Coordinates of N, CA and C in Angstrom, one line a residue:
M1 N 43.4 -48.6 16.8 CA 43.5 -48.6 15.4 C 42.1 -48.9 14.8
F2 N 41.3 -49.8 15.4 CA 40.0 -50.1 14.9 C 39.2 -48.8 14.9
E3 N 39.3 -48.0 16.0 CA 38.6 -46.7 16.1 C 38.9 -45.8 15.0
L4 N 40.2 -45.7 14.6 CA 40.6 -44.8 13.5 C 39.9 -45.3 12.2
I5 N 40.0 -46.6 11.9 CA 39.4 -47.1 10.7 C 37.9 -46.8 10.7
L6 N 37.2 -47.0 11.8 CA 35.8 -46.8 11.8 C 35.5 -45.3 11.6
I7 N 36.2 -44.4 12.3 CA 36.1 -43.0 12.1 C 36.3 -42.6 10.6
L8 N 37.3 -43.1 10.0 CA 37.6 -42.8 8.6 C 36.4 -43.3 7.7
F9 N 35.9 -44.5 8.0 CA 34.8 -45.0 7.2 C 33.6 -44.1 7.3
V10 N 33.2 -43.7 8.5 CA 32.1 -42.9 8.8 C 32.2 -41.5 8.2
V11 N 33.4 -40.9 8.4 CA 33.7 -39.6 7.8 C 33.7 -39.6 6.3
S12 N 34.3 -40.7 5.7 CA 34.3 -40.8 4.2 C 32.9 -41.0 3.7
A13 N 32.1 -41.8 4.3 CA 30.8 -42.0 3.9 C 29.9 -40.8 4.0
S14 N 30.1 -40.0 5.1 CA 29.3 -38.8 5.2 C 29.7 -37.7 4.2
H15 N 31.0 -37.7 3.9 CA 31.5 -36.7 2.8 C 30.9 -37.1 1.5
Q16 N 30.9 -38.4 1.2 CA 30.4 -38.9 -0.1 C 28.9 -38.6 -0.2
A17 N 28.2 -38.8 0.9 CA 26.7 -38.7 0.9 C 26.4 -37.2 0.7
K18 N 27.2 -36.3 1.2 CA 26.9 -34.9 1.1 C 27.4 -34.3 -0.3
G19 N 28.1 -35.2 -1.0 CA 28.6 -34.8 -2.3 C 29.8 -33.9 -2.3
N20 N 30.6 -34.0 -1.1 CA 31.8 -33.2 -1.0 C 32.9 -33.8 -1.9
A21 N 33.6 -32.9 -2.5 CA 34.7 -33.3 -3.4 C 36.0 -33.5 -2.6
C22 N 36.0 -34.3 -1.6 CA 37.1 -34.5 -0.7 C 37.7 -35.9 -0.9
S23 N 38.9 -36.0 -1.0 CA 39.5 -37.3 -1.2 C 39.7 -38.0 0.1
I24 N 39.8 -39.3 0.1 CA 40.0 -40.1 1.3 C 41.3 -39.7 1.9
D25 N 42.3 -39.4 1.1 CA 43.6 -39.0 1.6 C 43.5 -37.7 2.4
D26 N 42.7 -36.8 2.0 CA 42.5 -35.6 2.8 C 41.9 -35.9 4.1
V27 N 40.9 -36.7 4.1 CA 40.2 -37.1 5.4 C 41.2 -37.8 6.3
I28 N 42.0 -38.7 5.8 CA 43.0 -39.5 6.6 C 44.0 -38.5 7.2
Q29 N 44.5 -37.6 6.4 CA 45.5 -36.6 6.8 C 44.9 -35.8 8.0
E30 N 43.7 -35.3 7.8 CA 43.0 -34.5 8.8 C 42.8 -35.3 10.1
K31 N 42.4 -36.5 10.0 CA 42.2 -37.3 11.2 C 43.5 -37.6 11.9
I32 N 44.6 -37.9 11.2 CA 45.9 -38.1 11.8 C 46.4 -36.9 12.5
E33 N 46.2 -35.7 11.9 CA 46.6 -34.4 12.5 C 45.8 -34.2 13.8
D34 N 44.5 -34.5 13.8 CA 43.7 -34.4 15.0 C 44.1 -35.3 16.1
M35 N 44.5 -36.6 15.7 CA 45.0 -37.5 16.7 C 46.3 -37.0 17.3
L36 N 47.2 -36.5 16.5 CA 48.5 -36.0 17.0 C 48.3 -34.9 17.9
K37 N 47.4 -34.0 17.7 CA 47.2 -32.9 18.6 C 46.8 -33.3 20.0
D38 N 46.2 -34.5 20.1 CA 45.8 -35.1 21.4 C 47.0 -35.8 22.0
R39 N 48.1 -36.0 21.3 CA 49.3 -36.7 21.8 C 50.5 -35.9 21.8
P40 N 50.6 -34.9 22.7 CA 51.8 -34.0 22.6 C 53.1 -34.7 22.8
A41 N 54.1 -34.2 22.1 CA 55.4 -34.8 22.1 C 56.4 -33.8 21.7
F42 N 57.7 -33.9 22.3 CA 58.7 -33.0 21.9 C 60.1 -33.8 21.9
F43 N 61.0 -33.3 21.1 CA 62.4 -33.8 21.1 C 63.3 -32.7 20.6
A44 N 64.3 -32.4 21.5 CA 65.2 -31.2 21.2 C 66.6 -31.5 21.6
F45 N 67.5 -31.1 20.8 CA 69.0 -31.2 21.1 C 69.5 -29.9 21.7
V46 N 70.6 -30.0 22.4 CA 71.4 -28.8 22.7 C 72.1 -28.4 21.4
K47 N 71.9 -27.2 21.0 CA 72.4 -26.8 19.7 C 73.9 -26.8 19.5
A48 N 74.6 -26.1 20.5 CA 76.0 -26.0 20.5 C 76.5 -26.2 21.9
S49 N 77.7 -26.7 22.1 CA 78.2 -26.9 23.4 C 78.0 -25.6 24.3
V50 N 77.6 -25.9 25.5 CA 77.2 -24.7 26.4 C 77.8 -24.9 27.8
L51 N 78.2 -23.8 28.4 CA 78.7 -23.8 29.8 C 77.5 -23.8 30.7
F52 N 77.4 -24.8 31.5 CA 76.2 -25.1 32.4 C 76.7 -24.7 33.8
T53 N 76.1 -23.7 34.4 CA 76.6 -23.2 35.7 C 75.5 -22.5 36.4
G54 N 75.8 -22.1 37.7 CA 74.8 -21.4 38.5 C 73.5 -22.2 38.6
N55 N 72.4 -21.5 38.6 CA 71.1 -22.2 38.6 C 70.4 -22.3 37.3
D56 N 71.3 -22.4 36.2 CA 70.8 -22.4 34.8 C 69.8 -23.5 34.6
I57 N 68.8 -23.2 33.7 CA 67.9 -24.2 33.1 C 68.5 -24.4 31.7
L58 N 68.8 -25.6 31.4 CA 69.4 -25.9 30.1 C 68.3 -25.8 29.0
K59 N 68.7 -25.0 28.0 CA 67.8 -24.8 26.8 C 68.3 -25.7 25.7
F60 N 67.3 -26.5 25.2 CA 67.6 -27.4 24.1 C 66.9 -26.7 22.9
K61 N 67.8 -26.0 22.2 CA 67.3 -25.0 21.1 C 67.1 -25.7 19.7
D62 N 67.7 -26.8 19.5 CA 67.6 -27.5 18.2 C 66.3 -28.4 18.3
V63 N 65.2 -27.9 18.1 CA 63.9 -28.6 18.2 C 63.6 -29.4 17.0
R64 N 63.5 -30.7 17.1 CA 63.2 -31.6 16.0 C 61.7 -32.0 15.9
T65 N 61.1 -32.2 17.1 CA 59.7 -32.5 17.1 C 59.1 -31.7 18.2
N66 N 57.9 -31.1 18.0 CA 57.2 -30.3 19.0 C 55.7 -30.3 18.7
I67 N 55.1 -31.5 18.8 CA 53.7 -31.6 18.5 C 52.9 -30.9 19.5
G68 N 52.2 -29.9 19.0 CA 51.4 -29.1 19.9 C 52.1 -27.8 20.4
N69 N 53.4 -27.7 20.1 CA 54.2 -26.6 20.6 C 54.2 -26.3 22.1
H70 N 54.3 -27.4 22.8 CA 54.3 -27.3 24.3 C 55.7 -27.2 24.9
Y71 N 56.7 -27.5 24.1 CA 58.1 -27.3 24.6 C 58.6 -25.9 24.1
N72 N 59.2 -25.1 25.0 CA 59.6 -23.7 24.6 C 61.1 -23.7 24.7
P73 N 61.8 -23.6 23.5 CA 63.3 -23.7 23.4 C 63.9 -22.4 24.1
T74 N 63.2 -21.3 24.2 CA 63.7 -20.1 24.8 C 63.8 -20.3 26.3
T75 N 62.9 -21.0 26.9 CA 62.9 -21.2 28.4 C 63.5 -22.5 28.8
G76 N 63.4 -23.5 27.9 CA 63.9 -24.9 28.2 C 62.8 -25.6 28.9
R77 N 61.6 -25.2 28.9 CA 60.5 -25.8 29.7 C 59.4 -26.4 28.8
F78 N 59.0 -27.6 29.2 CA 57.9 -28.3 28.6 C 56.7 -28.1 29.5
T79 N 55.6 -27.6 29.0 CA 54.3 -27.4 29.8 C 53.3 -28.4 29.3
A80 N 52.8 -29.2 30.2 CA 51.8 -30.2 29.9 C 50.5 -29.6 29.5
P81 N 50.0 -29.9 28.3 CA 48.8 -29.3 27.9 C 47.5 -30.0 28.5
K82 N 47.7 -31.2 29.0 CA 46.6 -32.0 29.6 C 47.2 -33.0 30.6
Q83 N 46.3 -33.4 31.5 CA 46.7 -34.3 32.5 C 46.9 -35.7 31.9
G84 N 47.9 -36.4 32.5 CA 48.2 -37.7 32.0 C 49.5 -38.2 32.5
L85 N 49.9 -39.4 32.0 CA 51.2 -40.0 32.3 C 52.1 -39.7 31.1
Y86 N 53.2 -39.1 31.4 CA 54.2 -38.7 30.4 C 55.5 -39.5 30.6
E87 N 56.1 -39.8 29.5 CA 57.5 -40.3 29.5 C 58.4 -39.1 29.1
I88 N 59.4 -38.9 30.0 CA 60.3 -37.8 29.9 C 61.7 -38.4 29.9
S89 N 62.6 -38.0 28.9 CA 63.9 -38.5 28.8 C 64.9 -37.4 28.6
C90 N 66.1 -37.6 29.2 CA 67.1 -36.6 29.0 C 68.5 -37.3 28.9
L91 N 69.3 -37.0 27.9 CA 70.6 -37.5 27.8 C 71.6 -36.2 27.8
L92 N 72.5 -36.2 28.7 CA 73.5 -35.1 28.7 C 74.9 -35.8 28.5
Y93 N 75.7 -35.1 27.7 CA 77.0 -35.6 27.3 C 78.0 -34.5 27.8
G94 N 78.9 -34.9 28.7 CA 80.0 -34.0 29.1 C 81.1 -33.8 28.2
V95 N 81.6 -32.6 28.0 CA 82.7 -32.4 27.1 C 84.0 -32.7 27.8
G96 N 84.9 -33.5 27.1 CA 86.1 -33.9 27.7 C 85.9 -34.6 29.1
P97 N 86.8 -34.2 30.1 CA 86.6 -34.7 31.4 C 85.6 -34.0 32.3
S98 N 84.8 -33.1 31.7 CA 83.8 -32.3 32.4 C 82.7 -33.2 32.9
R99 N 82.5 -33.2 34.2 CA 81.4 -33.9 34.9 C 80.2 -32.9 34.7
V100 N 79.0 -33.4 34.4 CA 77.8 -32.6 34.3 C 76.8 -33.1 35.4
T101 N 76.5 -32.2 36.3 CA 75.5 -32.6 37.3 C 74.2 -31.8 37.0
F102 N 73.1 -32.5 37.0 CA 71.8 -31.9 36.6 C 70.7 -32.6 37.3
Q103 N 69.5 -32.0 37.2 CA 68.4 -32.5 37.9 C 67.1 -32.2 37.0
I104 N 66.2 -33.1 37.1 CA 64.9 -32.8 36.3 C 63.9 -32.3 37.4
H105 N 63.3 -31.2 37.0 CA 62.3 -30.5 37.8 C 60.9 -30.7 37.3
K106 N 60.0 -30.8 38.2 CA 58.6 -30.8 37.9 C 58.1 -29.5 38.6
N107 N 57.7 -28.5 37.9 CA 57.4 -27.2 38.4 C 58.6 -26.7 39.2
N108 N 58.5 -26.3 40.4 CA 59.7 -25.8 41.1 C 60.3 -26.8 42.0
A109 N 60.0 -28.1 41.9 CA 60.4 -29.1 42.8 C 61.3 -30.2 42.0
L110 N 62.4 -30.6 42.7 CA 63.2 -31.6 42.2 C 62.4 -32.9 42.0
F111 N 62.6 -33.6 40.9 CA 62.0 -34.8 40.6 C 63.0 -36.0 40.5
A112 N 64.2 -35.7 39.9 CA 65.2 -36.8 39.8 C 66.6 -36.1 39.5
Y113 N 67.6 -36.8 40.0 CA 69.0 -36.4 39.8 C 69.6 -37.1 38.6
G114 N 70.6 -36.5 38.0 CA 71.4 -37.1 37.0 C 72.8 -36.5 37.0
F115 N 73.8 -37.2 36.4 CA 75.1 -36.7 36.3 C 75.9 -37.6 35.3
T116 N 76.9 -37.0 34.6 CA 77.8 -37.7 33.8 C 79.1 -37.9 34.7
P117 N 79.7 -39.0 34.7 CA 80.8 -39.4 35.6 C 82.0 -38.5 35.6
G118 N 82.3 -37.8 34.5 CA 83.4 -36.9 34.5 C 84.7 -37.6 33.9
R119 N 84.5 -38.7 33.3 CA 85.6 -39.3 32.6 C 85.6 -38.8 31.1
Q120 N 86.6 -39.2 30.4 CA 86.7 -38.7 29.0 C 85.4 -38.9 28.2
Y121 N 84.7 -37.8 27.9 CA 83.5 -37.8 27.0 C 82.5 -38.9 27.5
N122 N 81.8 -38.6 28.5 CA 80.8 -39.6 29.1 C 79.5 -39.0 29.1
S123 N 78.4 -39.8 29.1 CA 77.1 -39.3 29.1 C 76.2 -40.1 30.1
N124 N 75.0 -39.6 30.4 CA 74.1 -40.2 31.3 C 72.7 -39.9 30.7
T125 N 71.9 -40.9 30.7 CA 70.5 -40.8 30.3 C 69.5 -41.1 31.4
I126 N 68.5 -40.3 31.6 CA 67.5 -40.5 32.6 C 66.2 -40.6 31.8
S127 N 65.4 -41.7 32.1 CA 64.1 -41.9 31.5 C 63.1 -42.0 32.7
L128 N 62.1 -41.2 32.6 CA 61.1 -41.1 33.7 C 59.7 -41.2 33.3
L129 N 58.9 -41.7 34.2 CA 57.4 -41.6 34.0 C 56.9 -40.6 35.0
M130 N 56.2 -39.6 34.5 CA 55.7 -38.5 35.4 C 54.2 -38.4 35.2
E131 N 53.5 -38.3 36.3 CA 52.1 -37.9 36.2 C 52.1 -36.4 36.3
L132 N 51.5 -35.8 35.2 CA 51.5 -34.4 35.1 C 50.0 -33.9 35.0
K133 N 49.8 -32.7 35.6 CA 48.5 -32.1 35.4 C 48.6 -31.0 34.4
T134 N 47.5 -30.5 33.9 CA 47.5 -29.4 32.9 C 48.3 -28.2 33.5
G135 N 49.3 -27.7 32.8 CA 50.0 -26.6 33.2 C 51.3 -26.9 34.0
D136 N 51.5 -28.2 34.4 CA 52.8 -28.6 35.0 C 53.9 -28.3 34.1
E137 N 55.1 -27.9 34.6 CA 56.3 -27.7 33.8 C 57.4 -28.6 34.2
V138 N 58.1 -29.1 33.1 CA 59.2 -30.0 33.3 C 60.4 -29.4 32.6
Y139 N 61.6 -29.4 33.3 CA 62.8 -28.8 32.7 C 64.0 -29.4 33.4
V140 N 65.2 -29.2 32.7 CA 66.5 -29.7 33.2 C 67.3 -28.5 33.8
K141 N 67.7 -28.7 35.0 CA 68.3 -27.6 35.8 C 69.7 -28.0 36.2
H142 N 70.7 -27.1 36.3 CA 72.0 -27.4 36.8 C 71.9 -27.7 38.3
R143 N 72.7 -28.7 38.8 CA 72.6 -29.2 40.1 C 73.4 -28.4 41.2
F144 N 74.7 -28.1 40.8 CA 75.5 -27.5 41.8 C 75.9 -26.1 41.3
P145 N 75.3 -25.1 41.8 CA 75.6 -23.7 41.3 C 77.0 -23.3 41.2
Q146 N 77.9 -23.8 42.1 CA 79.2 -23.3 42.2 C 80.1 -24.0 41.1
R147 N 79.6 -25.0 40.4 CA 80.4 -25.7 39.4 C 80.2 -25.1 38.0
R148 N 81.2 -25.2 37.2 CA 81.1 -24.8 35.8 C 81.4 -26.0 35.0
E149 N 80.4 -26.5 34.3 CA 80.5 -27.8 33.5 C 80.0 -27.5 32.1
T150 N 80.6 -28.3 31.1 CA 80.3 -28.0 29.7 C 79.5 -29.2 29.2
V151 N 78.3 -28.9 28.6 CA 77.4 -29.9 28.0 C 77.7 -29.9 26.5
Q152 N 77.9 -31.0 25.9 CA 78.2 -31.2 24.5 C 76.9 -30.9 23.7
G153 N 77.0 -30.2 22.6 CA 75.9 -29.9 21.7 C 76.0 -30.7 20.5
R154 N 75.4 -30.2 19.4 CA 75.4 -30.9 18.1 C 75.0 -32.3 18.1
Q155 N 73.7 -32.6 18.4 CA 73.1 -33.9 18.4 C 73.7 -34.9 19.4
H156 N 74.3 -34.4 20.5 CA 74.8 -35.3 21.5 C 73.9 -35.3 22.8
S157 N 73.4 -34.1 23.1 CA 72.6 -34.0 24.4 C 71.1 -33.6 24.0
Y158 N 70.2 -34.4 24.6 CA 68.8 -34.1 24.2 C 67.8 -34.2 25.4
F159 N 66.6 -33.6 25.2 CA 65.5 -33.6 26.1 C 64.3 -34.0 25.3
S160 N 63.5 -34.9 25.8 CA 62.3 -35.3 25.1 C 61.2 -35.7 26.0
G161 N 60.0 -35.7 25.5 CA 58.8 -36.2 26.3 C 57.6 -36.4 25.4
R162 N 56.7 -37.3 25.9 CA 55.5 -37.6 25.2 C 54.4 -38.1 26.1
L163 N 53.2 -37.8 25.8 CA 52.1 -38.3 26.5 C 51.9 -39.7 26.2
L164 N 51.8 -40.5 27.3 CA 51.5 -42.0 27.1 C 50.0 -42.2 27.1
Q165 N 49.4 -41.7 28.2 CA 48.0 -41.8 28.3 C 47.4 -40.8 29.3

């Protein structure tokens, strides 16, 4: 926080010294936007209930946050823009008695398993810390190709991630 205040003071002073007609609010907004670009984050819901089967990758198409646009709702994949420690979370909600079996992948390798127990309207949340390199992909994939399971949409099931450091 101290660094941000110092940067704002220096930038504001330099703008005033140069006679720029720039308000401190503009400078603050610009610096906040620059800081956010360095802190990628995404949060997306399953838009409508979906049949999850085969080797499907679940697509979370109701994107609410996508700082840096590194989550692709068309493919369901988050691509790390820079190396670092990321927090990744996924909550899936099974429709009715539907058990939902899923796994989190890092690139083409299994990273963690998850499932909803299959009782009346049940969910499961996975929260992970993942060390990612630039270009690594993270996504949610169906676990048992022979099963047909229904994932609840409409703000019930989500996928999110953010760079911690």
